[in-house]
């Protein structure tokens, strides 16, 4: 694991671009990076990775919400020595940046989650691994041994499978369980429907299920021999639409790891999460992939932070693209931010090296912008440094 | 009539797209569906169906108004068993979705209203039949026997014709009369004027008049033999600009069916509708086809709902495109929503099958999004789940 | 003079488009009409007629301001007999629509103001004739004998010329003097500067000056023989930047006609206009042609109307394109509206017939939209029927 | 030095465009000027001059913020004799317009800052010279002897170099020191990173350093012989991230010139600037080149002006393009405005003549618009003449 800190400085610029003027192969501009990445993907993966629910209004609202808040920088502060570290659930992180859980990365690049995990390891960035990975959680753990890893759970309706997955995550050294609440059903995604594409229907992204002893039990033939039946079983247990807050007790009984709920937007749900005794919350709308015309995740952050009142950490996901976006979410009270799509764009184009480069740039941009805002540590961030746009 | 419920689920997705990966012929994306449909129409029908009044500001405002409200979904609620049914004017409907009255569908597809009626029948969706249909109300009734049908009235200035039309509707099993208030004159529609196109001037969309005994009375020759004179008669009696609230008594005297007023926007008009003893209201601006620069229909809904205070049902029309739009209108107090243009796009491209597919998708999207919002029935919807956009 | 009333009805639609389906040669859509018109003009006239000050932000703001107000129509009102007439400065007008003063129409069409005047005459619409006309005020009066005509004054710094112009207007039967306050200097218009085009520098638009005895006095040679010197004289007396409110007494002493001030935006100026004893005010920003980044004229109307409190009529100019725009301005308190650019687009393409057609359509659209709003006369218009846009 | 006053009038228009109708070679429209200029630059200079930080949201916000304020002009005021002069730090300026400090102009045009200085001299406009110039401050002083010049300081971490630079500026007749606070590190500029371009890395823009005795001291070889080492030294001393308000005392001890701080946005920083005894403040966000998603500079001006309460002058920079923009900033309390990018566009296309032409036009537009607003001097400007946009 290299030491990517301090991320930004003239030295960093020189590193990035090279004194010899070597131009970077990966587009630096995020919008250009996205379109380049979507170009290299198959039409199906393009639609799946690039799209969102319905008219994609939530996806757009997520991005637009960042423009609603504007940064008011402070001058003449000592920012020579910056410390971007943060303690989260007992672990000290180098920076308040984590890799968001994204499933079925095998459709983005052959190395899939392994490449992402290796990049996370190289950059010292915690990685939240999706249940719906193209590789098993054990393989991914192997690829990022030293970096903090969390396991994201799509909560199956079959308790034995749930228990088994959580057990395996614990054994493989994952340090927290992220339960995704907002995706108990797959949403109305017009691009996927148009292409009649759902990767899971051909078994893609089901490695954690197919390798699971509890899942395999009761199948007539192992998934390797009869993928169709395995897929049908997955469909039958993917999730339980009847789960309510009380059912979290079962999850708690399955693991000693901290439990973090992902997909909270309404402050009343944040209150219920608190009451249910979980260890953290991720404000997220799944990147606009679930409900069309829903509220932007960032717009929900302030009220959730207010309700939670520092009793447990509130993390933020959905729409983070650049350093300034992270600063805004952190200033509004997020403990860390999750970076999702940009990592996939790097993965699509250059595999592990692409993810690394995207992370490196994000950290450089973030650190640099922190300094320009007059902030030497995360404690310097507060809502007072944001102004709502007059326009 | 097939049972389209439950509409959404993985099974539904698979049904829609086919396990074999067969791509749907009808565009899933609504905006793409619209442009494809407009392409297959004649220039005249294209302008008539696709256009609105003046600069089409109201048409655009209708769509934009949905973005003003954003959905705040709730997590961890039991949505395993969803019931989308609603009771309306004594009839239980499977879902709060109805097909809006749209005239002269013969310019969209040769099967016109018959195709729409058959699709309504197949999907179990109530259909509001327009006075200005290309087929007679009896033919349409024949095509959708089991599904609830309402008859929409452009109120003629000739009382005998009015009585006769209402009588026929009652006889043919229509269950309510929808009186359109906002279209006593045809609006300034620049696309139609540019093409010198008004379908009625060549007798299109006048089947209900031409087949009406009261209308035929007094004509020198029947419409079959002298269409010009029949059209002139239609022009002379199309509507009466002097009608006021008191005149509703006459309509009431003509029929035992419930009377629903369509085109209410101002809460003071809603109050007068209440006072006049009608049985329901449809908040609508005729899809932006009548007044340019008018208020968006959705923006009027909350105040009308407040004035009406549950004494009679308030329905919503104008701008519904996707499931999330329906959720917003229902959350703001509408009892049902009317789906208009999207059905016409399906009709234009694939006739009855196209309308069916559009309805099936709409219901799937609606049901799915309900579940993702944490709502298992219409009772779970309320204004509290909406947030006005910060941007 | 034909009777263009009643403007709208099915009959009108039929008239406009022809039962035989003859398509109109002039684009009905105003935006298309504009681009077609600009195409037929020379590049210089295109820039002069189509452009505005600076970045043209005010020009755009004028149009956008209409979208800020949305019409709330009322249903079930008796609108069978509509009376759009209004009494203004002692004259009864058929409708609250006037043709705005626009100079140098000779660059738009060879017939220039004569064509416009004849169209005004034909349609019974009052015409405000610009000082800077391509034809003399007497020629224009001749072309529109029966219709009310007003004379717009660019107030010269030479009192003798001022007196002479006002005298001539009175003699020629003009019924009011409109003094333009906002154009004592020509603005920074980038399109004109780019083309080094100012029509007046070659004598275009100076017919009223060149034909004026007081102007001709003191010239060594008459303008017909030495246009250069005449232009220089015009430049020297075009306007007096030192005029203040007190100087209006001089204008008052020159004419018995009512004096109307054009270009008032600030309510304090409206107050001063009242105090100075003028007979009317026109809220206008010269169609966005004078100050870039200025307030939209419509946004100023409510406060000016409030200050003036019905003591003198307040007219509105700047941004009127369609019937709904007129309704909004009138509902906010304007007595009449001035139609400018659209008339020029008609003039450019088809001369007198084009202006007539534009006026006919505008009146039809206005009358029709009035009826659809539930308004049978101008008294039915009020600010209560407007809602400010939620978006 | 020619007398460019009075800037605007018919005479001025004629001057600009030529009675003979000669069209100007430099685009008059600012947006067209910009794109033309960017075309003639190398891709690297194009990106460096045309771009901003990150997604360039701040750059766009700067421009958009001007549309938030709209001018409310006053009529019938005596504006025949306009006096646009202002006294600033003891010097009377012809107009409240200054040329903003922009570095490394050698990449824009071979004559770089010399051309700009000569244009400033010709037009009587004060010029703020950047530390990072392509020519030395003494060469630039030579090129603009009579016009007030200020020296902008990127504050080095090496006190000897700081002292030496300030000493040289004082000796060369510069009248004030502008300390830029917002650029102690170069920002995350995606266009430059993409092209691996930073002019300073090849020594461009370092003329003031390389010619400085204190800088040269300690180098093994002079920059002329070993540019690499000189660049590395520059990188090591470019700025000190640990400077705080107290450190201003050192600057004060180095020079008798007034000290003006550039880059203040937060009113609390304005307060601290006041307390630290500086002589002026420039509200600026470096034209959106430092922090992406930061507040628009203009939006910060009113509060800073309020805090400073006329104790020291507040200047404005960031987004000024046209006369109306200057009027808005001045009306909100700025003493003068700084014009930046437009001068560079003129420089790119036509060198000194281009800068002159841009300045001449800006002054003409400004003076003309002042008159049209009813303002004869800067005292006539006040916040009351601005209205916030309703849209």
Short mmCIF file of N, CA, C and O in Angstrom, two decimals, chain A residues 207-251:
data_model
loop_
_atom_site.label_atom_id
_atom_site.label_comp_id
_atom_site.label_asym_id
_atom_site.label_seq_id
_atom_site.Cartn_x
_atom_site.Cartn_y
_atom_site.Cartn_z
N UNK A 207 -22.18 -14.65 -7.39
CA UNK A 207 -21.08 -15.48 -6.89
C UNK A 207 -21.23 -15.77 -5.40
O UNK A 207 -21.00 -16.89 -4.94
N UNK A 208 -21.60 -14.74 -4.62
CA UNK A 208 -21.72 -14.97 -3.18
C UNK A 208 -22.84 -15.94 -2.84
O UNK A 208 -22.72 -16.70 -1.87
N UNK A 209 -23.88 -15.93 -3.64
CA UNK A 209 -24.97 -16.88 -3.40
C UNK A 209 -24.55 -18.29 -3.84
O UNK A 209 -24.67 -19.26 -3.10
N UNK A 210 -24.05 -18.37 -5.06
CA UNK A 210 -23.74 -19.69 -5.63
C UNK A 210 -22.67 -20.43 -4.82
O UNK A 210 -22.62 -21.66 -4.82
N UNK A 211 -21.81 -19.64 -4.15
CA UNK A 211 -20.74 -20.28 -3.36
C UNK A 211 -21.19 -20.54 -1.93
O UNK A 211 -20.41 -21.03 -1.12
N UNK A 212 -22.42 -20.19 -1.63
CA UNK A 212 -22.83 -20.26 -0.23
C UNK A 212 -23.42 -21.63 0.11
O UNK A 212 -24.37 -22.10 -0.56
N UNK A 213 -22.90 -22.28 1.15
CA UNK A 213 -23.39 -23.61 1.52
C UNK A 213 -24.89 -23.62 1.80
O UNK A 213 -25.60 -24.53 1.36
N UNK A 214 -25.37 -22.60 2.50
CA UNK A 214 -26.80 -22.57 2.84
C UNK A 214 -27.65 -22.40 1.58
O UNK A 214 -28.74 -22.95 1.48
N UNK A 215 -27.13 -21.62 0.63
CA UNK A 215 -27.86 -21.42 -0.62
C UNK A 215 -27.90 -22.72 -1.43
O UNK A 215 -28.92 -23.09 -2.01
N UNK A 216 -26.77 -23.39 -1.49
CA UNK A 216 -26.65 -24.61 -2.30
C UNK A 216 -27.52 -25.74 -1.76
O UNK A 216 -28.00 -26.58 -2.52
N UNK A 217 -27.71 -25.70 -0.43
CA UNK A 217 -28.53 -26.74 0.18
C UNK A 217 -29.94 -26.71 -0.43
O UNK A 217 -30.55 -25.66 -0.55
N UNK A 218 -30.41 -27.87 -0.78
CA UNK A 218 -31.78 -27.96 -1.30
C UNK A 218 -31.86 -27.83 -2.81
O UNK A 218 -32.89 -28.13 -3.41
N UNK A 219 -30.78 -27.36 -3.45
CA UNK A 219 -30.77 -27.36 -4.92
C UNK A 219 -30.55 -28.78 -5.42
O UNK A 219 -29.71 -29.52 -4.87
N UNK A 220 -31.28 -29.18 -6.43
CA UNK A 220 -31.10 -30.54 -6.97
C UNK A 220 -29.70 -30.71 -7.53
O UNK A 220 -29.02 -31.69 -7.28
N UNK A 221 -29.31 -29.71 -8.29
CA UNK A 221 -27.95 -29.75 -8.85
C UNK A 221 -27.24 -28.48 -8.43
O UNK A 221 -27.87 -27.43 -8.24
N UNK A 222 -25.94 -28.51 -8.30
CA UNK A 222 -25.21 -27.27 -7.94
C UNK A 222 -25.33 -26.26 -9.09
O UNK A 222 -25.54 -26.64 -10.25
N UNK A 223 -25.23 -24.98 -8.76
CA UNK A 223 -25.36 -23.92 -9.78
C UNK A 223 -24.45 -24.15 -10.97
O UNK A 223 -24.80 -23.79 -12.10
N UNK A 224 -23.27 -24.74 -10.74
CA UNK A 224 -22.33 -24.96 -11.83
C UNK A 224 -22.98 -25.84 -12.92
O UNK A 224 -22.64 -25.73 -14.10
N UNK A 225 -23.90 -26.70 -12.49
CA UNK A 225 -24.49 -27.64 -13.44
C UNK A 225 -25.88 -27.20 -13.93
O UNK A 225 -26.29 -27.53 -15.04
N UNK A 226 -26.57 -26.46 -13.10
CA UNK A 226 -27.92 -26.01 -13.50
C UNK A 226 -28.14 -24.57 -13.06
O UNK A 226 -28.67 -24.29 -12.00
N UNK A 227 -27.67 -23.69 -13.91
CA UNK A 227 -27.69 -22.26 -13.54
C UNK A 227 -29.13 -21.73 -13.47
O UNK A 227 -29.47 -20.90 -12.64
N UNK A 228 -29.98 -22.24 -14.36
CA UNK A 228 -31.37 -21.79 -14.42
C UNK A 228 -32.07 -21.98 -13.07
O UNK A 228 -32.70 -21.06 -12.54
N UNK A 229 -31.95 -23.16 -12.51
CA UNK A 229 -32.60 -23.42 -11.22
C UNK A 229 -31.99 -22.57 -10.11
O UNK A 229 -32.69 -22.09 -9.22
N UNK A 230 -30.70 -22.38 -10.18
CA UNK A 230 -30.04 -21.56 -9.17
C UNK A 230 -30.54 -20.11 -9.24
O UNK A 230 -30.79 -19.47 -8.21
N UNK A 231 -30.70 -19.64 -10.46
CA UNK A 231 -31.21 -18.28 -10.63
C UNK A 231 -32.63 -18.18 -10.09
O UNK A 231 -32.98 -17.21 -9.39
N UNK A 232 -33.44 -19.17 -10.37
CA UNK A 232 -34.82 -19.14 -9.87
C UNK A 232 -34.83 -19.16 -8.34
O UNK A 232 -35.62 -18.46 -7.72
N UNK A 233 -33.93 -19.92 -7.75
CA UNK A 233 -33.87 -19.92 -6.29
C UNK A 233 -33.47 -18.54 -5.78
O UNK A 233 -34.03 -18.02 -4.82
N UNK A 234 -32.48 -17.95 -6.45
CA UNK A 234 -32.06 -16.60 -6.05
C UNK A 234 -33.26 -15.63 -6.10
O UNK A 234 -33.48 -14.85 -5.18
N UNK A 235 -34.02 -15.73 -7.18
CA UNK A 235 -35.18 -14.86 -7.32
C UNK A 235 -36.15 -15.05 -6.17
O UNK A 235 -36.77 -14.11 -5.68
N UNK A 236 -36.26 -16.29 -5.72
CA UNK A 236 -37.26 -16.57 -4.68
C UNK A 236 -36.81 -16.06 -3.32
O UNK A 236 -37.64 -15.82 -2.44
N UNK A 237 -35.52 -15.92 -3.11
CA UNK A 237 -35.05 -15.52 -1.77
C UNK A 237 -34.34 -14.18 -1.77
O UNK A 237 -33.84 -13.75 -0.72
N UNK A 238 -34.28 -13.52 -2.92
CA UNK A 238 -33.49 -12.27 -3.00
C UNK A 238 -33.80 -11.33 -1.85
O UNK A 238 -32.91 -10.75 -1.23
N UNK A 239 -35.09 -11.15 -1.58
CA UNK A 239 -35.39 -10.25 -0.47
C UNK A 239 -36.78 -10.52 0.06
O UNK A 239 -37.59 -11.18 -0.58
N UNK A 240 -37.03 -9.99 1.21
CA UNK A 240 -38.31 -10.20 1.88
C UNK A 240 -38.99 -8.83 2.04
O UNK A 240 -38.52 -7.99 2.79
N UNK A 241 -40.08 -8.65 1.30
CA UNK A 241 -40.75 -7.35 1.31
C UNK A 241 -41.54 -7.11 2.60
O UNK A 241 -42.09 -6.03 2.79
N UNK A 242 -41.58 -8.12 3.47
CA UNK A 242 -42.37 -7.94 4.70
C UNK A 242 -41.51 -7.53 5.89
O UNK A 242 -42.03 -7.28 6.97
N UNK A 243 -40.19 -7.48 5.70
CA UNK A 243 -39.30 -7.07 6.80
C UNK A 243 -39.69 -5.69 7.34
O UNK A 243 -39.90 -4.77 6.58
N UNK A 244 -39.75 -5.59 8.67
CA UNK A 244 -39.94 -4.28 9.30
C UNK A 244 -38.84 -4.08 10.34
O UNK A 244 -37.96 -4.93 10.50
N UNK A 245 -38.90 -2.96 11.01
CA UNK A 245 -37.81 -2.58 11.91
C UNK A 245 -37.50 -3.67 12.94
O UNK A 245 -36.33 -3.89 13.28
N UNK A 246 -38.54 -4.31 13.43
CA UNK A 246 -38.34 -5.36 14.42
C UNK A 246 -37.42 -6.48 13.95
O UNK A 246 -36.70 -7.09 14.73
N UNK A 247 -37.49 -6.74 12.64
CA UNK A 247 -36.71 -7.85 12.11
C UNK A 247 -35.21 -7.63 12.18
O UNK A 247 -34.43 -8.56 11.98
N UNK A 248 -34.81 -6.38 12.45
CA UNK A 248 -33.37 -6.12 12.57
C UNK A 248 -32.75 -6.93 13.71
O UNK A 248 -31.55 -7.19 13.72
N UNK A 249 -33.61 -7.27 14.67
CA UNK A 249 -33.09 -8.08 15.78
C UNK A 249 -32.45 -9.37 15.29
O UNK A 249 -31.46 -9.82 15.82
N UNK A 250 -33.08 -9.94 14.27
CA UNK A 250 -32.52 -11.17 13.74
C UNK A 250 -31.11 -10.94 13.18
O UNK A 250 -30.19 -11.71 13.44
N UNK A 251 -30.97 -9.86 12.43
CA UNK A 251 -29.63 -9.55 11.88
C UNK A 251 -28.63 -9.37 13.00
O UNK A 251 -27.50 -9.89 12.95
#
